[in-house]
Coordinates of C-alpha atoms in Angstrom, one line a residue:
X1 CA 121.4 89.5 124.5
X2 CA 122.0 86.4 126.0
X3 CA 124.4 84.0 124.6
X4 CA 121.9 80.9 123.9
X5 CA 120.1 83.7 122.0
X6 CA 123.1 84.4 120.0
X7 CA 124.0 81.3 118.9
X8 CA 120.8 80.7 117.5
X9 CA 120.7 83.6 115.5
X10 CA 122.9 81.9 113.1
X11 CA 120.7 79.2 111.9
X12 CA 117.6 81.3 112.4
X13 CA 119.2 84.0 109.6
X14 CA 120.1 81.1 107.2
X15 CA 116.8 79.5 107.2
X16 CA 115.5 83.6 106.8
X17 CA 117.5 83.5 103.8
X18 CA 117.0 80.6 102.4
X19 CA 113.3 81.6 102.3
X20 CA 114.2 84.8 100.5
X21 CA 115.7 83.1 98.0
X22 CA 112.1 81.3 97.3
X23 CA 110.3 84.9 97.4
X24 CA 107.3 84.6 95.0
X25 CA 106.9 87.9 93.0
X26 CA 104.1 89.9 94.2
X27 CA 101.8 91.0 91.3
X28 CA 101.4 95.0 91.0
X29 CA 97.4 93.9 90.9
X30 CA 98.1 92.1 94.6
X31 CA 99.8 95.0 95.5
X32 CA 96.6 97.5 95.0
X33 CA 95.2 96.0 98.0
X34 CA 97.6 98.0 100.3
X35 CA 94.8 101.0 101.2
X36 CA 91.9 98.2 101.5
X37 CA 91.0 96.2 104.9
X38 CA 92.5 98.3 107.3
X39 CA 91.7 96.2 110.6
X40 CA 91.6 96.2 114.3
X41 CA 92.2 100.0 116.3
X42 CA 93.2 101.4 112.7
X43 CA 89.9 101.4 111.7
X44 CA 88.4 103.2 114.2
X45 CA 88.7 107.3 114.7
X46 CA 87.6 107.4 111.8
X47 CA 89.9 104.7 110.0
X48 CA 93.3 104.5 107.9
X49 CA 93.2 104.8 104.2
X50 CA 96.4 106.4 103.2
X51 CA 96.9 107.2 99.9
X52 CA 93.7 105.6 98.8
X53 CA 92.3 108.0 95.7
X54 CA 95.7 109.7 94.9
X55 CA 98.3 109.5 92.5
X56 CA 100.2 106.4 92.1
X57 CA 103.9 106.5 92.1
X58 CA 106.7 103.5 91.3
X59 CA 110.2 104.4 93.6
X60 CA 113.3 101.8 93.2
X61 CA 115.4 103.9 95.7
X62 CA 114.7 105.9 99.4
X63 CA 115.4 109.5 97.6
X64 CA 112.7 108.2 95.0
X65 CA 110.3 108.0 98.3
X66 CA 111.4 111.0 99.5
X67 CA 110.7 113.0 96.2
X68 CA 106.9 111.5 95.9
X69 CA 106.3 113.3 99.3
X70 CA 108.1 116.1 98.6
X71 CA 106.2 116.6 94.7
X72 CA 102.8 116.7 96.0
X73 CA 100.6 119.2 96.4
X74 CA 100.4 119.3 100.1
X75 CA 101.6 117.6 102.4
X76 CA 98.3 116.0 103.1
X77 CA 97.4 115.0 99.3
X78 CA 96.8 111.0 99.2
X79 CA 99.8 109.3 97.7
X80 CA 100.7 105.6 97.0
X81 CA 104.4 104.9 96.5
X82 CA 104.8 101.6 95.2
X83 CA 108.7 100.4 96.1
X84 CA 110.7 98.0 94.9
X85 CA 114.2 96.9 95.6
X86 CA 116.5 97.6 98.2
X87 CA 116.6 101.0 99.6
X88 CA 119.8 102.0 101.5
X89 CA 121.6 104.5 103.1
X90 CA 123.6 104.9 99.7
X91 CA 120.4 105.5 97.7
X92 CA 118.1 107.6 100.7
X93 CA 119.0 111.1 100.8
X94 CA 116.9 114.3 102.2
X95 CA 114.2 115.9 99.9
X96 CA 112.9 119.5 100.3
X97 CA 109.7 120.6 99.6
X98 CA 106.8 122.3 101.5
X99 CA 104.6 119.5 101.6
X100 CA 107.3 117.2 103.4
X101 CA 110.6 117.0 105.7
X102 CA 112.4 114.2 105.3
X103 CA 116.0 112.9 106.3
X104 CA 119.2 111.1 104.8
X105 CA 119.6 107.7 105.9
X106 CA 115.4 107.5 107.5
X107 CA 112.3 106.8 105.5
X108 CA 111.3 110.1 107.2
X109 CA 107.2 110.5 107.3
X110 CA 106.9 113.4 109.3
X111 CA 104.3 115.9 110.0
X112 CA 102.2 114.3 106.8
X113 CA 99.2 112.2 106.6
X114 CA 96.9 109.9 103.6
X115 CA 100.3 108.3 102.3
X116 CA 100.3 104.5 101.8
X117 CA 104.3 102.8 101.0
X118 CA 103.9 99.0 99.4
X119 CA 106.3 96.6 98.2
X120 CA 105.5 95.6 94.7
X121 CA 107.3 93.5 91.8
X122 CA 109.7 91.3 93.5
X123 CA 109.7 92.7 96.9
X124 CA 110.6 95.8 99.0
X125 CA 113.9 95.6 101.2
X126 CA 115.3 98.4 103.4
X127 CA 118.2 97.3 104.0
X128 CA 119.9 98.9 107.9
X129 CA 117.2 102.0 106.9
X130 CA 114.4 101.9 109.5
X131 CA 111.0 103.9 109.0
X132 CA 110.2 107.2 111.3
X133 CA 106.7 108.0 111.7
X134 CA 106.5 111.2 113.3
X135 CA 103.2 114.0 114.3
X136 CA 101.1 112.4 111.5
X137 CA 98.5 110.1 110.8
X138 CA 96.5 108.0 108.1
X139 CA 99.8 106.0 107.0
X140 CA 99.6 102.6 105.8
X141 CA 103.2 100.4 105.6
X142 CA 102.3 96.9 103.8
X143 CA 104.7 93.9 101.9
X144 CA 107.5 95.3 102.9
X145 CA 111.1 93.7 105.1
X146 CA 113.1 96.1 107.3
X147 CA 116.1 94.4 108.5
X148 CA 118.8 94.9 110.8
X149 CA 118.4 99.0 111.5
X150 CA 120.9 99.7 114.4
X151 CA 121.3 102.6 117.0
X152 CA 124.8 102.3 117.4
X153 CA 127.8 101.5 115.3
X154 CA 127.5 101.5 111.6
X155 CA 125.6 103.1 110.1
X156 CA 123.0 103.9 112.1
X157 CA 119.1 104.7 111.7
X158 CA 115.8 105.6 113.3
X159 CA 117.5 105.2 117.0
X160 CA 117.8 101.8 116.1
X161 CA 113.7 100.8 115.2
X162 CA 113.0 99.2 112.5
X163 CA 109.6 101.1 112.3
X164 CA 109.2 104.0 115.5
X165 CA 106.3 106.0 115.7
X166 CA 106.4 109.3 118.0
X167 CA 104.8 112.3 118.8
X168 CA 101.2 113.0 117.8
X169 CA 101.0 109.5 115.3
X170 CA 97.7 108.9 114.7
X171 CA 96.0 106.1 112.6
X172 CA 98.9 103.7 111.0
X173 CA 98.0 100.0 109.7
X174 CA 100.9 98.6 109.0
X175 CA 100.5 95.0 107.7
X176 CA 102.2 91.8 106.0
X177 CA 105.7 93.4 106.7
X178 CA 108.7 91.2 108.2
X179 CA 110.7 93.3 110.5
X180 CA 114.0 91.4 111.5
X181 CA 117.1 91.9 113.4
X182 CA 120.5 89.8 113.8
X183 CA 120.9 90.8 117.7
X184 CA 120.1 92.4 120.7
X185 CA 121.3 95.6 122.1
X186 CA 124.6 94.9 122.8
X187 CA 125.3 94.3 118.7
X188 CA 123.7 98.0 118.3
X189 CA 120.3 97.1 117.5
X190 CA 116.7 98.2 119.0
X191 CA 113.1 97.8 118.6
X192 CA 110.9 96.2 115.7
X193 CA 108.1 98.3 116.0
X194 CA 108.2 101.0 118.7
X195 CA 105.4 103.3 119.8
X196 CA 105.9 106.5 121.7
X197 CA 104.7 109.9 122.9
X198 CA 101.2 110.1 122.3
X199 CA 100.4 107.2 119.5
X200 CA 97.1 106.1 119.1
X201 CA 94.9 103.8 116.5
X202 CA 97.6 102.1 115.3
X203 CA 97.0 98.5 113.9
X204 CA 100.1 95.8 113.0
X205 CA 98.9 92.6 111.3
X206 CA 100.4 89.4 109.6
X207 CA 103.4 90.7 109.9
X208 CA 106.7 88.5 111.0
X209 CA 109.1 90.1 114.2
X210 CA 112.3 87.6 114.4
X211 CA 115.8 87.7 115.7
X212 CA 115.7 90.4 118.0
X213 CA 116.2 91.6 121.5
X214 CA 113.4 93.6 121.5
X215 CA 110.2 93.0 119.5
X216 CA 108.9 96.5 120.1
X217 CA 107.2 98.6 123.1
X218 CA 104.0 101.1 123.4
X219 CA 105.5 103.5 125.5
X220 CA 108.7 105.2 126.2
X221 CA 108.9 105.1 129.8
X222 CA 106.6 104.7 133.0
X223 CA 105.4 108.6 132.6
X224 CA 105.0 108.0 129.1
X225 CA 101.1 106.5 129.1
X226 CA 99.7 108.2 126.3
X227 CA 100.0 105.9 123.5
X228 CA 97.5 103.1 123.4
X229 CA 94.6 101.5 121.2
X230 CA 96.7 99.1 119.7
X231 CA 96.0 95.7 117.8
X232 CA 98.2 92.7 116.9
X233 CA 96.7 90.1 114.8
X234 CA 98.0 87.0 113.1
X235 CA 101.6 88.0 113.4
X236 CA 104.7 85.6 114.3
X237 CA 107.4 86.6 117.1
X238 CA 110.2 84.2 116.8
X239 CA 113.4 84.5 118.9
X240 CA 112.4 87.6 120.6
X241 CA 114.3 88.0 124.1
X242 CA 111.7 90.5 125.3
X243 CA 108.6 93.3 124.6
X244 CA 106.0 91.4 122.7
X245 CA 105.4 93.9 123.2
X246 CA 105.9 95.7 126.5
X247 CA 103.0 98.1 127.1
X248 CA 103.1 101.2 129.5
X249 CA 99.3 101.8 129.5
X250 CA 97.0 102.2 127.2
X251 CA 94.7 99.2 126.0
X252 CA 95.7 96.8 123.2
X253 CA 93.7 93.6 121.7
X254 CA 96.5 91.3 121.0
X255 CA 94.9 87.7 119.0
X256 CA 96.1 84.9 117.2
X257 CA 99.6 85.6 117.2
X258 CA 102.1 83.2 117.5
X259 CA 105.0 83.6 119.8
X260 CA 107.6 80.8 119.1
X261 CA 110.9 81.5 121.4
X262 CA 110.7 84.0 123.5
X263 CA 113.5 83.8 125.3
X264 CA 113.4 86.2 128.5
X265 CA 109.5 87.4 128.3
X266 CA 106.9 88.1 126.2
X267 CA 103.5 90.5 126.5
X268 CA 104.9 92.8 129.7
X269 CA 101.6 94.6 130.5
X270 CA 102.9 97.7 132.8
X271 CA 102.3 100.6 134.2
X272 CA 98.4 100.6 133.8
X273 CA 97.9 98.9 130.5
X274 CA 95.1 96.6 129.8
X275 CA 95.6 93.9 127.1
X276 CA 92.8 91.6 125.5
X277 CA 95.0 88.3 124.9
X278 CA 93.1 85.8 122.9
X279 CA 93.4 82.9 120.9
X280 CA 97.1 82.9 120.5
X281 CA 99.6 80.0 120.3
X282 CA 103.1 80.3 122.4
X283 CA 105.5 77.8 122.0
X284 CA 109.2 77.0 123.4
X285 CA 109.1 80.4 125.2
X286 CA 109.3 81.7 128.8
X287 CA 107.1 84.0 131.1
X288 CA 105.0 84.5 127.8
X289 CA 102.5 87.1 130.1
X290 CA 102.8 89.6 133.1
X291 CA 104.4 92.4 134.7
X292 CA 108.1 92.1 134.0
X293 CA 110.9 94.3 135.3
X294 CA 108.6 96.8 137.2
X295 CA 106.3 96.7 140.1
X296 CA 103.8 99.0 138.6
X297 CA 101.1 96.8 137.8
X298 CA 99.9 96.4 134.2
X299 CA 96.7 93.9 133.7
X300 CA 94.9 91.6 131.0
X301 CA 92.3 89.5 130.1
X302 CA 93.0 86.6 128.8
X303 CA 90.7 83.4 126.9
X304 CA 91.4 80.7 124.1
X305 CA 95.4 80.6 124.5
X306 CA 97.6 77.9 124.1
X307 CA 100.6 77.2 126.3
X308 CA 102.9 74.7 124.3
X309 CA 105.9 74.2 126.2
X310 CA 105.8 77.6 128.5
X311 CA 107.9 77.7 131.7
X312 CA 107.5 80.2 134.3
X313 CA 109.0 82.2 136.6
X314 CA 108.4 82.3 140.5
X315 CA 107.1 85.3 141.3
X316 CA 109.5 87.3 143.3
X317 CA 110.1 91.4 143.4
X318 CA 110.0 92.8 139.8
X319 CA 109.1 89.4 138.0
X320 CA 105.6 88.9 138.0
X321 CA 104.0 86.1 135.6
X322 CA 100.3 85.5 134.7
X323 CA 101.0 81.7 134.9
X324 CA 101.4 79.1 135.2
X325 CA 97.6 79.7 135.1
X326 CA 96.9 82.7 133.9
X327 CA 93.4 84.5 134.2
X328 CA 91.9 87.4 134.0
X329 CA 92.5 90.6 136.4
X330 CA 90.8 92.9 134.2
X331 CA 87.9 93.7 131.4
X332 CA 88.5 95.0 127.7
X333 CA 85.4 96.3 126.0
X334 CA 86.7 95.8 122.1
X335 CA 85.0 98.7 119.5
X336 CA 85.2 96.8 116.0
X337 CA 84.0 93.8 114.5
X338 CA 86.8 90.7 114.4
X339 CA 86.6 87.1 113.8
X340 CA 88.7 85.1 116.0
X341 CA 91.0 81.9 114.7
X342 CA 91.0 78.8 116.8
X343 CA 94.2 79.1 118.8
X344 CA 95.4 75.1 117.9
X345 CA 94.9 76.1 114.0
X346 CA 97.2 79.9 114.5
X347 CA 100.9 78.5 113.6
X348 CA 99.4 77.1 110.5
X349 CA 97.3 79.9 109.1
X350 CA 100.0 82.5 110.7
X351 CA 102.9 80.7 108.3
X352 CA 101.0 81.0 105.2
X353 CA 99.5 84.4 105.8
X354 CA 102.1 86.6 107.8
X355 CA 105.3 88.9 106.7
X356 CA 105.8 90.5 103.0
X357 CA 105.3 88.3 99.8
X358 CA 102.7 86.3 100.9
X359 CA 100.0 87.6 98.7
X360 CA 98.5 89.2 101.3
X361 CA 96.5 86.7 102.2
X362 CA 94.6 87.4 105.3
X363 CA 92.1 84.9 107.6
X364 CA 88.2 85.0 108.1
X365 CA 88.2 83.0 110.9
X366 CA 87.8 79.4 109.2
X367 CA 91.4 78.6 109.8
X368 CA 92.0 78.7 106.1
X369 CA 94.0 81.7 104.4
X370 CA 91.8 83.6 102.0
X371 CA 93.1 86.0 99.7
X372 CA 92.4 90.1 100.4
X373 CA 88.8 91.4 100.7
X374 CA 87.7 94.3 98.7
X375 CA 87.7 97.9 99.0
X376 CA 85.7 98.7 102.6
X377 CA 83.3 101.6 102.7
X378 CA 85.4 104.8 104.1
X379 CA 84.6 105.0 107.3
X380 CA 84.0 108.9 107.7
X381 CA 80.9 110.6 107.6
X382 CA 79.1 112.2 104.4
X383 CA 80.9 116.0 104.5
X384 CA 78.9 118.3 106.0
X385 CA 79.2 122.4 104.8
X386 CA 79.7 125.2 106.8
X387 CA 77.2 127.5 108.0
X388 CA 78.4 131.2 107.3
X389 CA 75.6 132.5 109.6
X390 CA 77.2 133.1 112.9
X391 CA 75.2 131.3 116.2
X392 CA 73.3 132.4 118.6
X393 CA 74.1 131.9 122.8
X394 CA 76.7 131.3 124.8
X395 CA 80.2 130.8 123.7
X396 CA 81.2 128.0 125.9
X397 CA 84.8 128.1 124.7
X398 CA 84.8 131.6 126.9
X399 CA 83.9 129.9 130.4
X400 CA 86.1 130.3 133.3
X401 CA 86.1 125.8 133.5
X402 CA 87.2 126.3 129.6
X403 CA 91.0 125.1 128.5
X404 CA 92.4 124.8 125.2
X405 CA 95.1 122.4 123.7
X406 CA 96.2 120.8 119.8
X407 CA 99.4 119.3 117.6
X408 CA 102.1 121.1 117.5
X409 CA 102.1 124.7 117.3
X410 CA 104.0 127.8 114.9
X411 CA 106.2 129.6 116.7
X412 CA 104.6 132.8 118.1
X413 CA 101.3 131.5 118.2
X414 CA 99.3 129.9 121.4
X415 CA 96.4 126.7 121.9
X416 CA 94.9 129.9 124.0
X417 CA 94.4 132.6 121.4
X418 CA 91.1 130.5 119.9
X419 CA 89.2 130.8 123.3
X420 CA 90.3 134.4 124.2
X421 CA 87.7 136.7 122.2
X422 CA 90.7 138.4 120.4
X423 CA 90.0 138.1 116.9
X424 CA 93.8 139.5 116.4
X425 CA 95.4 136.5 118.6
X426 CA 96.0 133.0 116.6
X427 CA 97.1 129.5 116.8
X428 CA 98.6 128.0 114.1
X429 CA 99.6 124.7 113.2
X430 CA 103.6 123.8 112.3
X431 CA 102.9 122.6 109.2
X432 CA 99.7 122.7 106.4
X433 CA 97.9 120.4 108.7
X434 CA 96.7 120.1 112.8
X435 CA 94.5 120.0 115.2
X436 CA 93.3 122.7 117.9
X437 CA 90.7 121.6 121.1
X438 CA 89.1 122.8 123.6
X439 CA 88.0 120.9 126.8
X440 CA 86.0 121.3 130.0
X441 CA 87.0 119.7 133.4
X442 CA 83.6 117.8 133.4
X443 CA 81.1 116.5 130.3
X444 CA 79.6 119.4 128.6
X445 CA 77.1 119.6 125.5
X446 CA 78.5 120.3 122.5
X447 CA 76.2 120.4 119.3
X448 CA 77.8 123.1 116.6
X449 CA 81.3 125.2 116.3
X450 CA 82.2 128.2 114.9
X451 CA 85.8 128.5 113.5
X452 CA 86.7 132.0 112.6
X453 CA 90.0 132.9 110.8
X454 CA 92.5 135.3 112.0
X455 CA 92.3 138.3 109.3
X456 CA 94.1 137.6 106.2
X457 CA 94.0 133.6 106.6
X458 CA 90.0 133.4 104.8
X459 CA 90.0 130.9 102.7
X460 CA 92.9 129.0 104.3
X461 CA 91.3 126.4 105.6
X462 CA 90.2 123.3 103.9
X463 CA 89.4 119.9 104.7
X464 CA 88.5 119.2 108.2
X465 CA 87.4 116.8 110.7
X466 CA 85.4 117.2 113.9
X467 CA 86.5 114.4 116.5
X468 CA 85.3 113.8 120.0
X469 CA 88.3 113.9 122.3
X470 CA 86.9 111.7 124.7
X471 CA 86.8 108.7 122.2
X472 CA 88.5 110.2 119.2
X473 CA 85.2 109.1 117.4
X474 CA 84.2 111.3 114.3
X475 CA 81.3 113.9 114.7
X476 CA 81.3 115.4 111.0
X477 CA 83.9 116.2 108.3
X478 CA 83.8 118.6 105.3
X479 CA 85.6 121.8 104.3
X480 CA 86.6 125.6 104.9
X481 CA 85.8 127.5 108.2
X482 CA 83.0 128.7 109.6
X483 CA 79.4 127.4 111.5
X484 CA 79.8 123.4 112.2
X485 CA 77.1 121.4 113.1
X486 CA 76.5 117.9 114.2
X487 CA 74.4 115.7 116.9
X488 CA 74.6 116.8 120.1
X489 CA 77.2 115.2 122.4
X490 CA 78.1 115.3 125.8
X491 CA 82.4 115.4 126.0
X492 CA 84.6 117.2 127.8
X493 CA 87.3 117.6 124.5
X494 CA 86.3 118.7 121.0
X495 CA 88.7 118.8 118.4
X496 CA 89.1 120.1 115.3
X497 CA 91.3 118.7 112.8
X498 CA 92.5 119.8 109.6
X499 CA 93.6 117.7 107.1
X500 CA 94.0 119.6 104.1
X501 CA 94.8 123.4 103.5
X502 CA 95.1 126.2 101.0
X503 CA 98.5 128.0 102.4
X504 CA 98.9 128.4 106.6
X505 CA 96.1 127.7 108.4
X506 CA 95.4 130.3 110.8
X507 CA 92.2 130.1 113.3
X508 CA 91.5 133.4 115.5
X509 CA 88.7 131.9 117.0
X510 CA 87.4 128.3 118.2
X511 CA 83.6 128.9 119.9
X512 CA 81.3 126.5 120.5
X513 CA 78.3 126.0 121.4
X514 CA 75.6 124.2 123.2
X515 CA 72.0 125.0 120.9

């Protein structure tokens, strides 16, 4: 970090804690909001609820969290864990269980989905603990602070992130949180809010990023251009140095932010990625857009921002700024509905509305902070039964142009053995939950599955989803194995995802089928 960013670290963590010490005490009633008005990319593959329609738990300390996930049913049985206080390293120890595997010193949510974690009462600190999201989905993170997590010295946590997503993450709205640092790397510190390794539908929103070196990246490296579908909304970056964020490709919608100090660079679109920038207000900072430290070309398209007191670089080698007139070098077709801020009126709504204890208050769009919406319709389709009478025609899954892939895999078992016609050959997931696909080298028409369980296994099965790969958009949900049906589609990847389960999950066979 450079030193100019240092010394103003100091007055930036003072007036931080001065505002701390005027936190208003969120009600438990404000506080049920957390698994309502999921927004941007979160609500789309068929949206993020997390625990919405489970039990309710209260947990004062990080082995508290850990023993909700560990005490339910499965690991894929909703769950809200209200949390309150500071959780630490001293209070965060590893839980077993079968229907989680957590970690000391981590908020550990890994290989789990339909969990939502909320600050309640007077507020929700973890305190040098960061949060690890790893191979799982439908997770919603609200009124909570994360401060100060580092990679190096003492103690240590989460490689540093204050929240990290990895490997298979799908669906995560993670909203009203402030995520803070006291450094760069050189004081042991990483990212706020880092995405990696095949992360997708992932939403942050009125959230605050401050005192940092890093704000957070999509993307681990340039070979690492799997994560994407991404939205920021209404959130502050304050003295950031860089990444904010950095984005090896993908596509994010990045609106009505407000960057205040960004000291080195701000949105670095690499390697491919395609960002919608509008309506947001930057202030005091530097080379607020481009292609920064690279020369593999990210893009945007940009409309509505304001530059208050922006310089820019010259472009020269690796540095290469959208400004000082930045336009457009790309198009982003958005999915979901939004309503857009006027950029002049985003610091204002942004201060009242962003980071935990606010009252989750959220904007419509009228400049003027409203308080949260109610409960949205869920997003997924009405379940649909099995058919237990087997189809008729060609197996497509059986074609010479016909591949197979999914989550991660038990040992001893292969994405292969549901396309092979050997009822005795399996693939099964790691855990209670997963997914399985199989795809085609060009578009092929797809309008009913048959999932057949390897013997022993009947009844293993379920909840389920049926995705389009392609898109990731939902063709039909409902439970236990067997004939599937839904509207014809052309794709050339069709997944089938388990969410729930009645022991291991075990499928022999994955056919489908055109008629």
């Amino acid at each position: 970090m450079r030193r100019s960013v240092a010394l103003r670290l100091s007055a930036a963590l003072a007036t931080g804690a001065l505002a701390a010490a005027g936190t208003v005490a969120l009600s438990t009633s404000q506080a049920s909001a957390a698994a309502t008005g999921a927004t941007g990319y979160a609500t789309q593959n068929g949206g993020t609820t997390g625990g919405a329609g489970g039990q309710t738990v209260r947990a004062t300390t990080g082995t508290a969290i850990h023993q909700a996930l560990c005490s339910r049913a499965s690991s894929s049985t909703p769950l809200t864990i209200q949390v309150e206080g500071t959780i630490n390293h001293g209070n965060t120890s590893k839980v077993s269980g079968s229907s989680c595997n957590t970690a000391a010193g981590v908020i550990e949510l890994k290989q789990i989905s339909n969990v939502t974690i909320v600050g309640v009462g007077n507020g929700a600190v973890f305190d040098q603990l960061g949060i690890h999201i790893r191979e799982s989905r439908n997770i919603i993170i609200q009124n909570v602070t994360v401060r100060n997590v580092k990679k190096s010295g003492s103690p240590t946590s989460n490689g540093g992130d204050a929240i990290g997503m990895e490997s298979d993450v799908r669906n995560v709205w993670v909203d009203h949180v402030t995520l803070e640092a006291s450094g760069g790397e050189s004081e042991g510190f990483d990212g706020l809010f880092d995405m990696k390794d095949n992360t997708q539908y992932v939403t942050l929103s009125y959230s605050i990023l401050r005192n940092s070196g890093r704000g957070g990246l999509i993307g681990s490296s340039e070979s690492d251009t799997s994560n994407g579908y991404v939205t920021f909304h209404h959130n502050l970056y304050e003295n950031i140095d860089s990444r904010a964020p950095l984005l090896r490709g993908g596509i994010a919608h990045i609106y009505n932010n407000h960057y205040k100090n960004l000291n080195e660079s701000g949105i670095n679109s690499r390697a491919g990625a395609r960002a919608k920038v509008d309506n947001n207000y930057f202030e005091d900072s530097k080379d607020v857009l481009g292609t920064f430290y690279t020369d593999a070309a990210g893009y945007w398209q940009v409309s509505g921002n304001i530059f208050d007191n922006v310089t820019w670089s010259g472009r020269s080698g690796d540095t290469n700024p959208a400004g000082p007139d930045p336009q457009s070098n790309t198009t982003v077709s958005i999915p979901y509905s939004y309503s857009l801020d006027g950029a002049s009126c985003v610091p204002n709504v942004v201060s009242q509305t962003a980071g935990a204890n606010k009252g989750l208050k959220v904007s419509d769009g009228s400049c003027t902070p409203q308080n949260p919406g109610p409960t949205p319709t869920p997003t997924d389709p009405t379940p649909t039964p099995t058919d237990p009478t087997p189809p008729s025609g060609t197996n497509l899954s059986l074609g010479s142009g016909a591949g197979a892939d999914g989550s991660s895999k038990a040992s001893g078992t292969s994405y292969g053995n549901v396309r092979d016609g050997n009822m005795s050959t399996y693939w099964s997931p790691s855990g209670s939950t997963g997914s399985i696909s199989v795809k085609w080298g060009s578009a092929t028409g797809v309008s009913k599955i048959n999932i057949r369980e390897a013997s022993g296994s009947a009844g293993a099965i379920g909840s389920w989803r049926v995705l389009n790969g392609d898109t990731g958009a939902v063709l039909t949900s409902g439970s236990g194995a067997g004939v599937i049906s839904f509207p014809k589609t052309s794709l050339k990847k069709v997944t089938f995802e388990i969410t729930g389960s009645n022991g291991t999950p075990r499928v022999a066979e994955f056919e489908t089928y055109a008629q």
